[in-house]
CSV table of C-alpha atoms and ligand atoms in Angstrom, one decimal:
chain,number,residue,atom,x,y,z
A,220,UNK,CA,12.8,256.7,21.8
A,221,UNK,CA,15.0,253.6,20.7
A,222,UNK,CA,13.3,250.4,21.4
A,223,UNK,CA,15.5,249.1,24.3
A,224,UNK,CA,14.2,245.7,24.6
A,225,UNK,CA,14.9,245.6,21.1
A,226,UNK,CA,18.5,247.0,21.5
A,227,UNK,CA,19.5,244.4,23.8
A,228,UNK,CA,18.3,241.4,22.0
A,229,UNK,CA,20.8,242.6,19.2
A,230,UNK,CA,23.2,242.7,21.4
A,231,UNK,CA,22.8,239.4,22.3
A,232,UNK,CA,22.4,237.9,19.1
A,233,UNK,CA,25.6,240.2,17.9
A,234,UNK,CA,27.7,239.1,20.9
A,235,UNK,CA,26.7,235.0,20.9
A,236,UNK,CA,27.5,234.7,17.2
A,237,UNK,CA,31.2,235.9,17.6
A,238,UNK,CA,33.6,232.9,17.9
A,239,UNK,CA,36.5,234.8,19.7
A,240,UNK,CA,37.5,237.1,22.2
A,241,UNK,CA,39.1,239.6,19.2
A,242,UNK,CA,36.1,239.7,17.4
A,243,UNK,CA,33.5,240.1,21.2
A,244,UNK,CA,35.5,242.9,22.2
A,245,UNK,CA,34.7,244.8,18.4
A,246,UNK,CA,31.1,243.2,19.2
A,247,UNK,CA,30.7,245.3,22.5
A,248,UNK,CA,32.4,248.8,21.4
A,249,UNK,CA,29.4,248.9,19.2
A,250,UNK,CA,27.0,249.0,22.1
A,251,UNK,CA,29.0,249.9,25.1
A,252,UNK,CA,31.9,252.1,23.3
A,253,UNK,CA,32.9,255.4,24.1
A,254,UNK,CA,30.5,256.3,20.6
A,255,UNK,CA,28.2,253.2,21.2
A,256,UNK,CA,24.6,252.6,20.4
A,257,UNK,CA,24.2,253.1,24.7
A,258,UNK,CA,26.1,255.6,25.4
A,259,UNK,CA,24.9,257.7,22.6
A,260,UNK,CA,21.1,257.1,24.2
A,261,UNK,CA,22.2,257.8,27.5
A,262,UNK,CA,23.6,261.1,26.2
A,263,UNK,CA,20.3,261.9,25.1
A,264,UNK,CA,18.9,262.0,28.6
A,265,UNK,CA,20.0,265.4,29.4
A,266,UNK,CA,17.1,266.5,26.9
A,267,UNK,CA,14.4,265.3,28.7
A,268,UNK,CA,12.3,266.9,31.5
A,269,UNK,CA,13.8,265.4,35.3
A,270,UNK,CA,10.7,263.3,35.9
A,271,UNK,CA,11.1,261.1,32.5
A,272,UNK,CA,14.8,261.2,32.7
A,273,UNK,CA,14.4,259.8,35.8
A,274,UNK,CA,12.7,256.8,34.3
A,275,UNK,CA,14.0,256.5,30.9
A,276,UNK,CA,17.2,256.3,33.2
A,277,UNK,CA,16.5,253.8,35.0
A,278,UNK,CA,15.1,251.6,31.8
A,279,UNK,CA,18.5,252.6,30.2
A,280,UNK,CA,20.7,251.4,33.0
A,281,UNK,CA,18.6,248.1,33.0
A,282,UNK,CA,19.4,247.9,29.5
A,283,UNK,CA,23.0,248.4,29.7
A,284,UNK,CA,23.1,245.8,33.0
A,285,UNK,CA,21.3,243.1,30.5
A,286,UNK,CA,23.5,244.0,27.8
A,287,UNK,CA,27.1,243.8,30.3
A,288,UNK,CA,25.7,240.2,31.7
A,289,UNK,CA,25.8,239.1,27.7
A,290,UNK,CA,28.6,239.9,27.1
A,291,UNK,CA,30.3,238.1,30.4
A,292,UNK,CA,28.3,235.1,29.5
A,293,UNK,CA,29.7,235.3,25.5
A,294,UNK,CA,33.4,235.9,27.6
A,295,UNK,CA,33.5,232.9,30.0
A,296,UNK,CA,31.5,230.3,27.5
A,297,UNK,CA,34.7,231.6,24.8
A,298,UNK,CA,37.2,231.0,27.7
A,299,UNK,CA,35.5,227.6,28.4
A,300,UNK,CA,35.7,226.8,24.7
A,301,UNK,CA,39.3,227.7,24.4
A,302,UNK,CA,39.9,225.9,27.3
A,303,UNK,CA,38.3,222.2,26.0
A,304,UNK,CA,39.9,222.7,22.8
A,305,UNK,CA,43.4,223.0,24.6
A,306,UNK,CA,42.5,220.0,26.6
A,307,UNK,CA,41.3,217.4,24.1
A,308,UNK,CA,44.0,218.9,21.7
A,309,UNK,CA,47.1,218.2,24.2
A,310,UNK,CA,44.5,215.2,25.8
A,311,UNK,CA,46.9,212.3,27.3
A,312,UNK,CA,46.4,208.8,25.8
A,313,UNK,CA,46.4,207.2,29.2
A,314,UNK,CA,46.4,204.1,26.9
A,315,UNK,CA,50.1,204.6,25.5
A,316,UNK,CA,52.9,202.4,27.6
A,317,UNK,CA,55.1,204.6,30.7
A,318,UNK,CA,58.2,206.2,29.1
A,319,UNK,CA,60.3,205.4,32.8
A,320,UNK,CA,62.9,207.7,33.8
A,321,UNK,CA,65.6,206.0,32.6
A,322,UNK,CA,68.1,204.4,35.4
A,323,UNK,CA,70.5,206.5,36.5
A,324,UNK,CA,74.3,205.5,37.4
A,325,UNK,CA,77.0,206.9,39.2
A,326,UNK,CA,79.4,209.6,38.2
A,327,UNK,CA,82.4,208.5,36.9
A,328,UNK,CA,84.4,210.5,39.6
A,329,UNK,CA,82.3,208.8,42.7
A,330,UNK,CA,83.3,205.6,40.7
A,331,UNK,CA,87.0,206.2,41.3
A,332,UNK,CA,86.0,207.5,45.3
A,333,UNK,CA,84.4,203.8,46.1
A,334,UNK,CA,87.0,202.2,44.6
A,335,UNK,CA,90.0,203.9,46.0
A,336,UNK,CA,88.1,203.6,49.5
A,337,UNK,CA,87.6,199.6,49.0
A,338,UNK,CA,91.5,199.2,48.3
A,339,UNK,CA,92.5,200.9,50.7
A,340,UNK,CA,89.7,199.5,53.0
A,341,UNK,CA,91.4,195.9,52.1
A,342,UNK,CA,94.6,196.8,53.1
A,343,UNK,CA,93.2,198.1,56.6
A,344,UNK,CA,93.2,202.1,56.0
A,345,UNK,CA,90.3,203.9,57.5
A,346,UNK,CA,88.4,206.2,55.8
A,347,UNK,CA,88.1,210.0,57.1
A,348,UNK,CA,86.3,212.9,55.6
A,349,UNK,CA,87.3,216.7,56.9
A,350,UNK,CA,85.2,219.9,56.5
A,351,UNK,CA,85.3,221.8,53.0
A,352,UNK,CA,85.7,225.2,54.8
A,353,UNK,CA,88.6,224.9,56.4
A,354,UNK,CA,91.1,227.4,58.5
A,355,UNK,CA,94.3,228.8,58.0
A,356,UNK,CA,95.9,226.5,60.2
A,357,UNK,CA,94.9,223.4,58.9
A,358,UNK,CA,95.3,224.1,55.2
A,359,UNK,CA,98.8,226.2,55.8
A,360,UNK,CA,100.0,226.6,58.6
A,361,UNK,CA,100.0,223.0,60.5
A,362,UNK,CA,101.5,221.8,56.8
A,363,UNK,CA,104.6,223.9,57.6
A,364,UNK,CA,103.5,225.3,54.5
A,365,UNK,CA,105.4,229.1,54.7
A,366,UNK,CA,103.4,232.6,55.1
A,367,UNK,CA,104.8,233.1,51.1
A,368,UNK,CA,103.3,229.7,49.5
A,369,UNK,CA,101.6,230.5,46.6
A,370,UNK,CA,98.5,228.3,46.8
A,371,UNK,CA,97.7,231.0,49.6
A,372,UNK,CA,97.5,234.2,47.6
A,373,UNK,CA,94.1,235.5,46.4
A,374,UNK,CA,94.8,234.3,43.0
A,375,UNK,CA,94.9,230.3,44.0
A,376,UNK,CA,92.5,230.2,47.2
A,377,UNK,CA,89.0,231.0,47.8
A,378,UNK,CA,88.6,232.9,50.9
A,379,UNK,CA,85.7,232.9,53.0
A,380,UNK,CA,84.7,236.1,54.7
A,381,UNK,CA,85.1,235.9,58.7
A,382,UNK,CA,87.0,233.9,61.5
A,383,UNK,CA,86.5,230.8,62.9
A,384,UNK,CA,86.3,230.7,67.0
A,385,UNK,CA,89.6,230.9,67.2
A,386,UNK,CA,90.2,233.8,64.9
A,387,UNK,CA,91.6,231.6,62.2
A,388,UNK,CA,90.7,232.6,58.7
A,389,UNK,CA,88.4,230.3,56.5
A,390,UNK,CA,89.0,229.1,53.3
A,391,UNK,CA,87.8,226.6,51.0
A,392,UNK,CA,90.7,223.9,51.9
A,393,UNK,CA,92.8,223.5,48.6
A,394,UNK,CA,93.9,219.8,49.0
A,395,UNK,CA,92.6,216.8,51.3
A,396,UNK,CA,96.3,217.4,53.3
A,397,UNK,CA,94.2,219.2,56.5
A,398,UNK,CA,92.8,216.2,56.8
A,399,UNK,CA,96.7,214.7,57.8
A,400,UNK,CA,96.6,217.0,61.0
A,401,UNK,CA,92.9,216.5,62.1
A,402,UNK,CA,92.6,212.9,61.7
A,403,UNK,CA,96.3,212.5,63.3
A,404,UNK,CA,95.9,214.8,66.5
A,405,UNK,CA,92.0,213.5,66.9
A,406,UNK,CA,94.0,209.9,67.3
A,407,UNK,CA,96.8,211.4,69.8
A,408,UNK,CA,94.5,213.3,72.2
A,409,UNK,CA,91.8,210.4,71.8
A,410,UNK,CA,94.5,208.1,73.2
A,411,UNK,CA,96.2,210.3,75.7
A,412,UNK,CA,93.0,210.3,77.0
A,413,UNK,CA,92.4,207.0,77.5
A,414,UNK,CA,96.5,205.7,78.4
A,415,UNK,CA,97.8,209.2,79.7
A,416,UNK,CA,101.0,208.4,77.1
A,417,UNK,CA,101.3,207.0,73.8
A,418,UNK,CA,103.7,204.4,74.4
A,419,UNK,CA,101.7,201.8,72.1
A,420,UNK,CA,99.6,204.3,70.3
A,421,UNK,CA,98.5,201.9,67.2
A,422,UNK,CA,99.7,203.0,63.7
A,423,UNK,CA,97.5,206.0,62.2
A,424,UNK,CA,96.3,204.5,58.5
A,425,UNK,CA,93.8,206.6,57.0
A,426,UNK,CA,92.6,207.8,54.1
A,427,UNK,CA,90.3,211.0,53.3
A,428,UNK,CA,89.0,211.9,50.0
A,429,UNK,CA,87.2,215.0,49.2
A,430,UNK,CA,86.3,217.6,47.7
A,431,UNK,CA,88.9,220.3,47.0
A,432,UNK,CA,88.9,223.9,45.7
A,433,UNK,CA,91.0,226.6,43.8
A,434,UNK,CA,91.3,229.1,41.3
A,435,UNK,CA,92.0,227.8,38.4
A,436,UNK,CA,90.4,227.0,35.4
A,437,UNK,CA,91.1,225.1,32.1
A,438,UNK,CA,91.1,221.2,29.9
A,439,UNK,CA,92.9,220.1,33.3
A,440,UNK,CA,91.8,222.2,36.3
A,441,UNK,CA,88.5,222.6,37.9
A,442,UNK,CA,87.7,225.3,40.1
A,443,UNK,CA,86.6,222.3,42.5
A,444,UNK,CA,88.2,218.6,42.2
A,445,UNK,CA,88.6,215.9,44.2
A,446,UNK,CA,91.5,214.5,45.9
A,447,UNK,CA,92.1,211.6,48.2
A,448,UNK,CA,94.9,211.9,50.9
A,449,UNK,CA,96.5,209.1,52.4
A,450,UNK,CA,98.9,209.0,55.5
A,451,UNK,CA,100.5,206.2,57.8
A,452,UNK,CA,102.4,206.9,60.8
A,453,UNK,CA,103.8,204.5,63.0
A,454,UNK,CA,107.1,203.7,64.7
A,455,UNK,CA,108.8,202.2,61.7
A,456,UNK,CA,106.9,203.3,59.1
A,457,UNK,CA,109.5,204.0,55.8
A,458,UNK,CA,109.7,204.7,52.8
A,459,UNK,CA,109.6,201.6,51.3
A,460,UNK,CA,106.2,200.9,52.5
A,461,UNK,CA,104.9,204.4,50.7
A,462,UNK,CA,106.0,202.5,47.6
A,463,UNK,CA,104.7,199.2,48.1
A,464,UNK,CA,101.1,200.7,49.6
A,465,UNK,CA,101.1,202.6,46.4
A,466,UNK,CA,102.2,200.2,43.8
A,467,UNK,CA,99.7,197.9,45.1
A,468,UNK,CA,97.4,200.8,44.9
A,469,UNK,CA,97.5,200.9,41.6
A,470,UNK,CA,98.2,197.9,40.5
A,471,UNK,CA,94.7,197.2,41.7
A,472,UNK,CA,93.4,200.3,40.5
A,473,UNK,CA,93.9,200.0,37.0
A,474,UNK,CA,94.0,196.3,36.9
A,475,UNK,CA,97.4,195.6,35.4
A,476,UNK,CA,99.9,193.6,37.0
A,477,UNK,CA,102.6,195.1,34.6
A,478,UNK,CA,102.0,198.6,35.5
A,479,UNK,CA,105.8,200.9,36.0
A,480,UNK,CA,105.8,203.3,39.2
A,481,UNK,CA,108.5,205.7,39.4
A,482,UNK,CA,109.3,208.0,42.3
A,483,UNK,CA,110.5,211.0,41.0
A,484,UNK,CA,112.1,214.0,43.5
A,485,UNK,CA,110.4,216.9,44.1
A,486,UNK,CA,109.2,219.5,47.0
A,487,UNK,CA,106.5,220.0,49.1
A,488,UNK,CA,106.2,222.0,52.6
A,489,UNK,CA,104.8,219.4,54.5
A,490,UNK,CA,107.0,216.5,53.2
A,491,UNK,CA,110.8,215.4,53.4
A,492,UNK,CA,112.2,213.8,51.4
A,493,UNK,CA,109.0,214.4,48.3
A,494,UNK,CA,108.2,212.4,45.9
A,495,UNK,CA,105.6,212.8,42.4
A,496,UNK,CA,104.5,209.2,41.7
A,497,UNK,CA,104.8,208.3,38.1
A,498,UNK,CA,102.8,206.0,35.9
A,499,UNK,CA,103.8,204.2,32.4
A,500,UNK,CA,100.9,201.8,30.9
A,501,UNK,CA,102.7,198.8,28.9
A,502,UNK,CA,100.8,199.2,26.4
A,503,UNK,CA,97.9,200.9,25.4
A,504,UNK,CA,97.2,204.3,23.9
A,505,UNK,CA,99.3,206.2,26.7
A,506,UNK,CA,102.0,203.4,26.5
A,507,UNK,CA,105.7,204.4,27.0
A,508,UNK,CA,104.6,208.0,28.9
A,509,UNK,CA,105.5,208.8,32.5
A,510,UNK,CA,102.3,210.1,33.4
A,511,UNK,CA,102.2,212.2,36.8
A,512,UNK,CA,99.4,210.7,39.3
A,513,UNK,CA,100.3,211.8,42.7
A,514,UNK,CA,101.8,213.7,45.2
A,515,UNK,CA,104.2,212.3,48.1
A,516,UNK,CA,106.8,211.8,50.4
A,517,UNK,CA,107.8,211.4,54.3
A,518,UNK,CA,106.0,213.3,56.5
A,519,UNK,CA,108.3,216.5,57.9
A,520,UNK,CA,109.1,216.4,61.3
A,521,UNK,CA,107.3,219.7,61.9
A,522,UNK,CA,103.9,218.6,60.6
A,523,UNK,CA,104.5,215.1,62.8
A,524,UNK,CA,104.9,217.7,66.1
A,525,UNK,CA,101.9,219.6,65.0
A,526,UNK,CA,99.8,216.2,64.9
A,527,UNK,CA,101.1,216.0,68.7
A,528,UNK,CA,103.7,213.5,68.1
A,529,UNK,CA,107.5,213.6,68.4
A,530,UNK,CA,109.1,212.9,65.1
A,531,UNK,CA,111.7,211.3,67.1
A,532,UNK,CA,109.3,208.3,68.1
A,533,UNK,CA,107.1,208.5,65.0
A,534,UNK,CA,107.7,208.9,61.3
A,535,UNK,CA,105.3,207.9,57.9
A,536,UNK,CA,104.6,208.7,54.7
A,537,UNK,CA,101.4,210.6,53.1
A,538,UNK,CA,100.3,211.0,49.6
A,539,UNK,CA,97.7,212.8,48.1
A,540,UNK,CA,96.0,212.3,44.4
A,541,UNK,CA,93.5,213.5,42.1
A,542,UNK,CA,90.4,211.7,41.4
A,543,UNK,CA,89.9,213.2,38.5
A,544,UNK,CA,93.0,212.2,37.4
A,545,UNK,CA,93.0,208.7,37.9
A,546,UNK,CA,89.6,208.6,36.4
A,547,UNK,CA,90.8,210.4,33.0
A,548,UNK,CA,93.8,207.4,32.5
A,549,UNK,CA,91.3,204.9,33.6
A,550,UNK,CA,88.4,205.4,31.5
A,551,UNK,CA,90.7,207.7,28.2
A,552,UNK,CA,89.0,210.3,29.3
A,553,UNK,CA,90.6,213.6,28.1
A,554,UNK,CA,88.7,216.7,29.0
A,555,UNK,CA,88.4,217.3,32.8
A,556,UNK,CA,85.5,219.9,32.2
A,557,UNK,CA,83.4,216.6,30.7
A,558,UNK,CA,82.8,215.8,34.4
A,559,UNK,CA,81.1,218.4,35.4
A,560,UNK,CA,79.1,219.4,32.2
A,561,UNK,CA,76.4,217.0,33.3
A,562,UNK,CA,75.8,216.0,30.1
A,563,UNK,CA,74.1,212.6,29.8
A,564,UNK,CA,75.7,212.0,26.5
A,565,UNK,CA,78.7,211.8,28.4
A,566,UNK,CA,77.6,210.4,31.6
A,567,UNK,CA,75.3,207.6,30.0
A,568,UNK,CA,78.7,205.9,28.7
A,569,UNK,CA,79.2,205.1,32.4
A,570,UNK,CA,76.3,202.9,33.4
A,571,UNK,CA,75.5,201.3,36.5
B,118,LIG,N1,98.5,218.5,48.9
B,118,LIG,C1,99.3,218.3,47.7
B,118,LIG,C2,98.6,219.1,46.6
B,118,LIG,O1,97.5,219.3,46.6
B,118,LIG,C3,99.4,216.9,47.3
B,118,LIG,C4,100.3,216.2,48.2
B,118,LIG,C5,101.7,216.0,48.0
B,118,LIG,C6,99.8,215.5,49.3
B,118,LIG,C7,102.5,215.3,48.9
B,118,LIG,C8,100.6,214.8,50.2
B,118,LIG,C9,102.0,214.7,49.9
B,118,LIG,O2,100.1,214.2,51.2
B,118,LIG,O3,102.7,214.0,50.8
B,118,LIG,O4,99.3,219.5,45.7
């Protein structure tokens, strides 16, 4: 008979002088294999008559137990070593100075947002913001905007599956202009509560800037931008004071007295007579270029009935520009995409 004993002291001296897992696991086939040095003995057993086999069997399988509890031990004190060398290797010199997280600063776009909301704060507008998911209604319909405008085919608008209470359909609102109608009828009904007429309802002077969405994709369009709408209604409120809100607008905005405006004709549903509001720098890189900026024009008669007001008492103008765009001239900025990279290479050149 092999000397057991002896067997399993091999086995430990075998298995505690390997220095890795690789080279434990060869270790161990040799006595607990499918052809090892134990398995072969046990074997052997069926040889013998029932009454030794019964206690060679038992002295075997004490073997092999004493022989399995090595090689754990050599497994978890190879795990253990592994694991102190990881840990002094990638150790943390607790001595070394904090690296910070760097200050952060806000995005260029937000930049533009405060400061279009602080002029137009100055020059007493309010400031409104409307839901991003909007209805039919609001986005089209109240803008007298017709059933065949193509910001409302599949291609420009991102519709959002189901109805609203009122079995509108929901959308992601493609320009701040809802905002015109829900800020404007809020005001009538909040002050035909209160007076039962609106006799000396105050002027309605608000702005709303926002998020907007649509289709469309390249060096100028985002699928989502920003916009900021303004509108003023009142009893005498003309055309003349769209210009001079806006001048001064940006005037302020791009800090240059000398800036040119020009309103140049144009259409929109919701507006009559329109207006796109032109911009020429005196000097500079973009010097001597009309560059377009915004949106405008006297509100039409329809939308000012669908705010719950009779466009024979009231009348005003409304505008509505990108953010995005006034941040590009302001900054010479000339990739709309670069805003919403997040790329701090970008974004650091903006600091608080
Ligand atoms: N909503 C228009 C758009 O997104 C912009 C616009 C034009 C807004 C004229 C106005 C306006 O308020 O009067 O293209």
């Amino acid at each position: 008979m092999v000397d057991l004993d002896q067997l399993v002291s091999e086995a430990q001296q075998s298995f505690s002088s390997t220095s890795d897992a690789v080279a434990l696991e060869e270790a161990k086939a040799k006595y607990l294999g499918k052809s090892g040095l134990l398995t072969e003995i046990l074997k052997g057993l069926g040889k013998l008559d029932p009454e030794q086999r019964k206690s060679e069997g038992a002295k075997i399988n004490a073997a092999k137990t004493a022989i399995e509890g090595a090689l754990n031990q050599r497994r978890n004190q190879l795990a253990d070593d592994l694991l102190q060398a990881r840990l002094s290797q990638e150790a943390i010199d607790v001595s070394l100075p904090g690296r910070g997280r760097g200050a952060g600063s806000l995005h260029p776009v937000m930049r533009t947002w405060e400061r279009v909301e602080e002029i137009f704060h100055s020059i007493g507008f309010e400031v409104a913001q409307g839901p991003e998911i909007e209805n039919d209604w609001y986005n089209f319909t109240a803008l007298n905007s017709p059933e065949n405008h193509p910001a409302r085919s599949m291609q420009d608008t991102f519709y959002v599956e189901g109805h609203d209470a009122k079995a509108q359909s929901l959308l992601l609102r493609t320009h701040t202009s809802p905002m015109q109608i829900r800020f404007a009828s809020n005001a009538v009904k909040t002050h035909l509560q209160q007076y039962g007429n609106l006799d000396d309802m105050p002027d309605i002077r608000v702005i709303a800037p926002g998020r907007t969405y649509r289709v469309d994709s390249d060096a100028t369009h985002s699928p989502m931008f920003h916009q900021v709408e303004g509108l003023w209604i009142g009893k005498e409120v003309s055309f003349a004071a769209l210009k001079g809100v806006y001048t001064h607008f940006l005037k302020t905005f791009f800090e240059n007295k000398d800036l040119h405006l020009r309103f140049r004709p144009s259409y929109f549903p919701f507006t009559e007579p329109s207006a796109e509001i032109d911009v020429a720098f005196p000097s500079g890189k973009l010097a001597g270029r009309w560059l377009e900026i915004s949106g405008s024009g006297q509100v039409h008669p329809t939308v000012i009935r669908n705010m719950g007001l009779d466009p024979e008492h009231h009348i005003g103008f409304a505008f509505g520009s990108g953010l995005e765009r006034l941040t590009m001239l302001r900054y010479g900025v000339d990739d709309l995409r670069l805003f919403f990279e997040n790329d701090t290479r970008f974004l650091s050149q903006f600091p608080a």
